[in-house]
Amino acid sequence: MPQNTVSTGIGLDSMAVRLSMVRKLQAQGISDPMVLSAMGQVERHRFVDTALVNQAYEDTSLPIGLGQTISKPGVVARMLALLLNGAGLKLGRVLEIGTGCGYQAALLSQLASEVYSVERLKGLHEQARAKLRHLRLANLHLLLGDGREGYAAGGPYDGIIAAAGGTDLPQAWLDQLAVGGRLVAPVAQDASQGASQVLMVIDKSPQGLRQTRFEAVHFVPLKSGIG
Ligand code: SAH
């Protein structure tokens, strides 16, 4: 039995725990088969601190260091389902803002042909790189930078997904979204400190941008610059 199976107490039976998480996601209304399949495969427990491994498949957000959190599986699944928009097809190019621990980036790599994920905190960027190395995801590109600027070189994007919420949607994201593309991001309701956030979806068509607001969410703030 490998050492890490003993120390974490989760290793070999993690598939069963993940499938039970997937069933709970279905009960919450997540029906997209591609999202459910990815959530059933990516080992969330490998992305959290060893001390928190036993909570990895509960529907809870968890600290990932440097004051940041990995979102609840339910919220991750909801955002990915919105991004895919029920098309039943893999996306082409996708931009993720806020790599964090790299969990959602690993999911995205199964749902899109190319994924560019930007993180502003060097410590987390490097940690995500180390955690993702063994998965050898050739279509996932991790970048250190201010995600508010997007990543023009990888675009235009069929999907853009943000894991941190600002008071506005940066113009670069709207510019780098392809026509026919969709952006999913938490956005603060107003400009005040700690304002509540909603999930916002922007669809870009030849006629312009269409904005739809969904439920209230709670994400870490979208900050400027590199830390
Ligand atoms: N998707 C991540 C969630 C990480 S939490 C996961 O699966 O773990 C959100 C992340 O957004 C944090 O790591 C935070 O540092 C990062 N972030 C905040 N503002 C940012 C910005 N302007 N550019 C890039 N990353 C940013």
mmCIF file of C-alpha atoms and ligand atoms in Angstrom:
data_model
loop_
_atom_site.group_PDB
_atom_site.id
_atom_site.type_symbol
_atom_site.label_atom_id
_atom_site.label_comp_id
_atom_site.label_asym_id
_atom_site.label_seq_id
_atom_site.Cartn_x
_atom_site.Cartn_y
_atom_site.Cartn_z
ATOM 1 C CA MET A 1 0.000 0.000 0.000
ATOM 2 C CA PRO A 2 1.551 3.354 -0.953
ATOM 3 C CA GLN A 3 2.667 5.538 1.937
ATOM 4 C CA ASN A 4 0.308 8.406 1.124
ATOM 5 C CA THR A 5 -2.697 6.063 1.284
ATOM 6 C CA VAL A 6 -1.846 5.268 4.875
ATOM 7 C CA SER A 7 -1.105 8.829 5.942
ATOM 8 C CA THR A 8 -4.173 10.436 4.346
ATOM 9 C CA GLY A 9 -6.578 7.596 4.945
ATOM 10 C CA ILE A 10 -8.236 8.383 1.647
ATOM 11 C CA GLY A 11 -6.137 7.104 -1.285
ATOM 12 C CA LEU A 12 -7.569 3.830 -2.582
ATOM 13 C CA ASP A 13 -11.204 4.456 -1.739
ATOM 14 C CA SER A 14 -11.245 8.055 -2.978
ATOM 15 C CA MET A 15 -13.073 7.027 -6.161
ATOM 16 C CA ALA A 16 -16.090 5.956 -4.092
ATOM 17 C CA VAL A 17 -16.020 9.185 -2.075
ATOM 18 C CA ARG A 18 -15.865 11.191 -5.289
ATOM 19 C CA LEU A 19 -18.790 9.337 -6.799
ATOM 20 C CA SER A 20 -20.808 10.087 -3.696
ATOM 21 C CA MET A 21 -19.876 13.777 -4.139
ATOM 22 C CA VAL A 22 -21.056 13.545 -7.770
ATOM 23 C CA ARG A 23 -24.395 12.080 -6.651
ATOM 24 C CA LYS A 24 -24.826 15.016 -4.250
ATOM 25 C CA LEU A 25 -24.046 17.434 -7.075
ATOM 26 C CA GLN A 26 -26.732 15.759 -9.190
ATOM 27 C CA ALA A 27 -29.179 16.088 -6.299
ATOM 28 C CA GLN A 28 -28.323 19.829 -6.229
ATOM 29 C CA GLY A 29 -29.366 20.082 -9.870
ATOM 30 C CA ILE A 30 -26.066 19.706 -11.737
ATOM 31 C CA SER A 31 -26.897 17.571 -14.764
ATOM 32 C CA ASP A 32 -24.151 18.303 -17.313
ATOM 33 C CA PRO A 33 -22.576 14.879 -18.019
ATOM 34 C CA MET A 34 -19.185 16.345 -18.956
ATOM 35 C CA VAL A 35 -18.969 18.341 -15.730
ATOM 36 C CA LEU A 36 -20.085 15.372 -13.610
ATOM 37 C CA SER A 37 -17.588 13.097 -15.325
ATOM 38 C CA ALA A 38 -14.699 15.528 -14.766
ATOM 39 C CA MET A 39 -15.687 16.014 -11.104
ATOM 40 C CA GLY A 40 -15.764 12.246 -10.693
ATOM 41 C CA GLN A 41 -12.241 11.924 -12.030
ATOM 42 C CA VAL A 42 -10.156 14.822 -10.714
ATOM 43 C CA GLU A 43 -8.825 13.999 -7.249
ATOM 44 C CA ARG A 44 -9.746 17.068 -5.198
ATOM 45 C CA HIS A 45 -7.948 15.677 -2.142
ATOM 46 C CA ARG A 46 -4.601 16.074 -3.924
ATOM 47 C CA PHE A 47 -5.108 19.830 -4.145
ATOM 48 C CA VAL A 48 -5.813 20.590 -0.487
ATOM 49 C CA ASP A 49 -3.552 20.642 2.524
ATOM 50 C CA THR A 50 -2.833 17.186 3.983
ATOM 51 C CA ALA A 51 -4.550 18.205 7.218
ATOM 52 C CA LEU A 52 -7.788 18.885 5.311
ATOM 53 C CA VAL A 53 -7.816 15.795 3.116
ATOM 54 C CA ASN A 54 -10.725 14.241 4.996
ATOM 55 C CA GLN A 55 -12.901 17.238 4.099
ATOM 56 C CA ALA A 56 -11.886 17.271 0.442
ATOM 57 C CA TYR A 57 -15.139 15.784 -0.859
ATOM 58 C CA GLU A 58 -17.516 17.682 1.393
ATOM 59 C CA ASP A 59 -19.414 20.565 -0.151
ATOM 60 C CA THR A 60 -17.339 23.163 1.570
ATOM 61 C CA SER A 61 -14.758 25.763 0.603
ATOM 62 C CA LEU A 62 -11.286 25.147 2.074
ATOM 63 C CA PRO A 63 -8.217 27.321 2.729
ATOM 64 C CA ILE A 64 -5.375 26.880 0.214
ATOM 65 C CA GLY A 65 -2.866 29.251 1.798
ATOM 66 C CA LEU A 66 -2.051 32.959 1.444
ATOM 67 C CA GLY A 67 -5.581 33.855 2.568
ATOM 68 C CA GLN A 68 -7.218 32.210 -0.472
ATOM 69 C CA THR A 69 -9.811 29.439 -0.695
ATOM 70 C CA ILE A 70 -10.783 26.640 -3.043
ATOM 71 C CA SER A 71 -14.512 26.983 -3.830
ATOM 72 C CA LYS A 72 -17.109 24.428 -2.774
ATOM 73 C CA PRO A 73 -17.514 21.612 -5.314
ATOM 74 C CA GLY A 74 -21.142 22.682 -5.793
ATOM 75 C CA VAL A 75 -20.117 26.182 -6.862
ATOM 76 C CA VAL A 76 -17.295 24.910 -9.094
ATOM 77 C CA ALA A 77 -19.692 22.495 -10.827
ATOM 78 C CA ARG A 78 -22.345 25.199 -11.214
ATOM 79 C CA MET A 79 -19.887 27.613 -12.849
ATOM 80 C CA LEU A 80 -18.464 24.950 -15.166
ATOM 81 C CA ALA A 81 -21.989 23.942 -16.221
ATOM 82 C CA LEU A 82 -22.803 27.582 -16.973
ATOM 83 C CA LEU A 83 -19.559 27.882 -18.950
ATOM 84 C CA LEU A 84 -20.386 24.809 -21.071
ATOM 85 C CA ASN A 85 -23.958 26.064 -21.477
ATOM 86 C CA GLY A 86 -25.434 22.612 -22.081
ATOM 87 C CA ALA A 87 -23.871 22.326 -25.517
ATOM 88 C CA GLY A 88 -22.591 18.814 -24.822
ATOM 89 C CA LEU A 89 -19.351 19.735 -26.527
ATOM 90 C CA LYS A 90 -15.847 20.397 -25.326
ATOM 91 C CA LEU A 91 -14.918 24.076 -25.393
ATOM 92 C CA GLY A 92 -12.027 25.318 -27.504
ATOM 93 C CA ARG A 93 -9.825 27.866 -25.748
ATOM 94 C CA VAL A 94 -10.553 28.787 -22.141
ATOM 95 C CA LEU A 95 -9.081 31.405 -19.792
ATOM 96 C CA GLU A 96 -9.247 30.943 -16.022
ATOM 97 C CA ILE A 97 -8.566 33.863 -13.688
ATOM 98 C CA GLY A 98 -7.249 32.679 -10.311
ATOM 99 C CA THR A 99 -5.463 29.313 -10.565
ATOM 100 C CA GLY A 100 -5.359 29.002 -6.771
ATOM 101 C CA CYS A 101 -4.503 25.397 -5.946
ATOM 102 C CA GLY A 102 -5.102 24.292 -9.553
ATOM 103 C CA TYR A 103 -8.168 22.114 -8.906
ATOM 104 C CA GLN A 104 -10.548 23.910 -11.246
ATOM 105 C CA ALA A 105 -7.764 24.209 -13.839
ATOM 106 C CA ALA A 106 -7.448 20.405 -13.818
ATOM 107 C CA LEU A 107 -11.214 20.100 -14.365
ATOM 108 C CA LEU A 108 -11.094 22.649 -17.180
ATOM 109 C CA SER A 109 -8.331 20.728 -18.920
ATOM 110 C CA GLN A 110 -10.888 17.922 -19.426
ATOM 111 C CA LEU A 111 -13.582 20.273 -20.656
ATOM 112 C CA ALA A 112 -11.622 22.395 -23.155
ATOM 113 C CA SER A 113 -8.946 21.853 -25.763
ATOM 114 C CA GLU A 114 -6.598 24.575 -24.439
ATOM 115 C CA VAL A 115 -6.675 26.146 -20.977
ATOM 116 C CA TYR A 116 -4.771 29.245 -19.886
ATOM 117 C CA SER A 117 -4.904 29.852 -16.140
ATOM 118 C CA VAL A 118 -3.550 33.037 -14.567
ATOM 119 C CA GLU A 119 -2.635 33.498 -10.885
ATOM 120 C CA ARG A 120 -1.275 36.701 -9.318
ATOM 121 C CA LEU A 121 0.315 35.122 -6.219
ATOM 122 C CA LYS A 122 3.660 33.513 -6.992
ATOM 123 C CA GLY A 123 3.414 31.113 -4.026
ATOM 124 C CA LEU A 124 0.115 29.671 -5.262
ATOM 125 C CA HIS A 125 1.205 29.629 -8.912
ATOM 126 C CA GLU A 126 4.252 27.543 -7.991
ATOM 127 C CA GLN A 127 2.281 25.288 -5.652
ATOM 128 C CA ALA A 128 -0.317 24.636 -8.378
ATOM 129 C CA ARG A 129 2.461 23.832 -10.854
ATOM 130 C CA ALA A 130 3.910 21.286 -8.417
ATOM 131 C CA LYS A 131 0.511 19.701 -7.695
ATOM 132 C CA LEU A 132 -0.415 19.474 -11.368
ATOM 133 C CA ARG A 133 2.927 18.155 -12.600
ATOM 134 C CA HIS A 134 2.104 14.477 -12.069
ATOM 135 C CA LEU A 135 -1.120 14.827 -14.070
ATOM 136 C CA ARG A 136 0.865 15.858 -17.192
ATOM 137 C CA LEU A 137 -1.916 17.963 -18.644
ATOM 138 C CA ALA A 138 -0.352 19.082 -21.920
ATOM 139 C CA ASN A 139 -3.252 21.425 -22.751
ATOM 140 C CA LEU A 140 -3.046 23.374 -19.465
ATOM 141 C CA HIS A 141 -0.866 26.492 -19.393
ATOM 142 C CA LEU A 142 -0.192 28.103 -16.007
ATOM 143 C CA LEU A 143 0.727 31.774 -16.025
ATOM 144 C CA LEU A 144 1.868 34.175 -13.320
ATOM 145 C CA GLY A 145 0.336 37.604 -13.846
ATOM 146 C CA ASP A 146 -2.494 40.015 -13.185
ATOM 147 C CA GLY A 147 -5.540 38.212 -14.509
ATOM 148 C CA ARG A 148 -7.392 41.533 -14.810
ATOM 149 C CA GLU A 149 -5.380 41.954 -18.003
ATOM 150 C CA GLY A 150 -6.471 38.542 -19.291
ATOM 151 C CA TYR A 151 -3.960 36.795 -21.521
ATOM 152 C CA ALA A 152 -4.300 38.122 -25.054
ATOM 153 C CA ALA A 153 -1.760 35.712 -26.557
ATOM 154 C CA GLY A 154 -3.992 32.688 -25.782
ATOM 155 C CA GLY A 155 -7.234 34.233 -27.064
ATOM 156 C CA PRO A 156 -9.788 34.799 -28.328
ATOM 157 C CA TYR A 157 -11.499 32.535 -25.781
ATOM 158 C CA ASP A 158 -14.661 30.465 -26.103
ATOM 159 C CA GLY A 159 -14.897 30.579 -22.341
ATOM 160 C CA ILE A 160 -13.557 32.814 -19.568
ATOM 161 C CA ILE A 161 -14.090 31.866 -15.919
ATOM 162 C CA ALA A 162 -13.051 33.905 -12.884
ATOM 163 C CA ALA A 163 -12.571 32.499 -9.386
ATOM 164 C CA ALA A 164 -12.260 35.945 -7.786
ATOM 165 C CA GLY A 165 -14.782 38.759 -7.805
ATOM 166 C CA GLY A 166 -14.242 42.439 -8.553
ATOM 167 C CA THR A 167 -16.598 45.392 -8.655
ATOM 168 C CA ASP A 168 -16.479 45.441 -12.447
ATOM 169 C CA LEU A 169 -15.646 43.136 -15.348
ATOM 170 C CA PRO A 170 -12.244 44.099 -16.744
ATOM 171 C CA GLN A 171 -12.428 45.344 -20.337
ATOM 172 C CA ALA A 172 -9.596 42.954 -21.326
ATOM 173 C CA TRP A 173 -11.856 39.961 -20.584
ATOM 174 C CA LEU A 174 -14.645 41.308 -22.770
ATOM 175 C CA ASP A 175 -12.143 42.090 -25.549
ATOM 176 C CA GLN A 176 -10.524 38.645 -25.374
ATOM 177 C CA LEU A 177 -13.857 36.772 -25.413
ATOM 178 C CA ALA A 178 -14.579 35.262 -28.850
ATOM 179 C CA VAL A 179 -17.834 35.999 -30.643
ATOM 180 C CA GLY A 180 -20.071 33.107 -29.531
ATOM 181 C CA GLY A 181 -18.078 32.849 -26.305
ATOM 182 C CA ARG A 182 -19.274 32.995 -22.707
ATOM 183 C CA LEU A 183 -17.786 34.555 -19.579
ATOM 184 C CA VAL A 184 -18.742 33.396 -16.058
ATOM 185 C CA ALA A 185 -17.602 35.503 -13.119
ATOM 186 C CA PRO A 186 -18.596 36.632 -9.636
ATOM 187 C CA VAL A 187 -19.184 40.395 -9.560
ATOM 188 C CA ALA A 188 -19.837 42.617 -6.545
ATOM 189 C CA GLN A 189 -23.317 44.155 -6.416
ATOM 190 C CA ASP A 190 -21.855 47.599 -5.777
ATOM 191 C CA ALA A 191 -18.449 49.199 -5.294
ATOM 192 C CA SER A 192 -18.393 49.090 -1.464
ATOM 193 C CA GLN A 193 -15.874 47.031 0.492
ATOM 194 C CA GLY A 194 -17.177 43.493 1.106
ATOM 195 C CA ALA A 195 -20.289 44.016 -1.038
ATOM 196 C CA SER A 196 -22.258 40.858 -1.798
ATOM 197 C CA GLN A 197 -21.537 39.196 -5.116
ATOM 198 C CA VAL A 198 -23.655 37.581 -7.815
ATOM 199 C CA LEU A 199 -22.691 35.130 -10.502
ATOM 200 C CA MET A 200 -22.657 36.980 -13.805
ATOM 201 C CA VAL A 201 -22.754 35.436 -17.270
ATOM 202 C CA ILE A 202 -21.829 37.451 -20.371
ATOM 203 C CA ASP A 203 -22.559 36.069 -23.831
ATOM 204 C CA LYS A 204 -20.836 37.694 -26.793
ATOM 205 C CA SER A 205 -22.719 37.563 -30.076
ATOM 206 C CA PRO A 206 -22.282 39.472 -33.351
ATOM 207 C CA GLN A 207 -24.930 41.873 -31.960
ATOM 208 C CA GLY A 208 -22.908 42.596 -28.816
ATOM 209 C CA LEU A 209 -22.823 41.532 -25.177
ATOM 210 C CA ARG A 210 -25.745 40.082 -23.232
ATOM 211 C CA GLN A 211 -25.547 40.017 -19.450
ATOM 212 C CA THR A 212 -27.443 37.606 -17.166
ATOM 213 C CA ARG A 213 -27.288 37.647 -13.372
ATOM 214 C CA PHE A 214 -27.599 34.436 -11.386
ATOM 215 C CA GLU A 215 -27.538 33.593 -7.679
ATOM 216 C CA ALA A 216 -25.529 35.232 -4.899
ATOM 217 C CA VAL A 217 -22.020 33.809 -4.374
ATOM 218 C CA HIS A 218 -19.058 34.463 -2.117
ATOM 219 C CA PHE A 219 -15.602 34.598 -3.699
ATOM 220 C CA VAL A 220 -12.282 36.112 -2.647
ATOM 221 C CA PRO A 221 -11.658 39.596 -4.077
ATOM 222 C CA LEU A 222 -10.158 40.107 -7.522
ATOM 223 C CA LYS A 223 -7.018 42.121 -6.847
ATOM 224 C CA SER A 224 -4.669 44.075 -9.087
ATOM 225 C CA GLY A 225 -0.981 43.477 -9.708
ATOM 226 C CA ILE A 226 1.225 40.524 -8.825
ATOM 227 C CA GLY A 227 1.900 39.481 -5.230
HETATM 228 N N1 SAH B 1 -9.904 28.100 -9.076
HETATM 229 C C1 SAH B 1 -9.175 28.098 -7.847
HETATM 230 C C2 SAH B 1 -9.800 29.049 -6.838
HETATM 231 C C3 SAH B 1 -8.795 29.911 -6.220
HETATM 232 S S1 SAH B 1 -9.385 31.253 -5.242
HETATM 233 C C4 SAH B 1 -8.978 26.709 -7.297
HETATM 234 O O1 SAH B 1 -9.493 25.736 -7.883
HETATM 235 O O2 SAH B 1 -8.267 26.566 -6.313
HETATM 236 C C5 SAH B 1 -9.136 32.619 -6.314
HETATM 237 C C6 SAH B 1 -7.744 32.913 -6.734
HETATM 238 O O3 SAH B 1 -7.780 34.107 -7.517
HETATM 239 C C7 SAH B 1 -6.756 33.185 -5.607
HETATM 240 O O4 SAH B 1 -5.697 32.286 -5.689
HETATM 241 C C8 SAH B 1 -6.290 34.635 -5.860
HETATM 242 O O5 SAH B 1 -4.931 34.846 -5.556
HETATM 243 C C9 SAH B 1 -6.550 34.767 -7.345
HETATM 244 N N2 SAH B 1 -6.655 36.144 -7.850
HETATM 245 C C10 SAH B 1 -7.235 37.229 -7.292
HETATM 246 N N3 SAH B 1 -7.097 38.305 -8.091
HETATM 247 C C11 SAH B 1 -6.404 37.885 -9.198
HETATM 248 C C12 SAH B 1 -5.929 38.522 -10.370
HETATM 249 N N4 SAH B 1 -6.112 39.822 -10.610
HETATM 250 N N5 SAH B 1 -5.251 37.770 -11.272
HETATM 251 C C13 SAH B 1 -5.018 36.444 -11.068
HETATM 252 N N6 SAH B 1 -5.443 35.792 -9.970
HETATM 253 C C14 SAH B 1 -6.123 36.505 -9.046
#
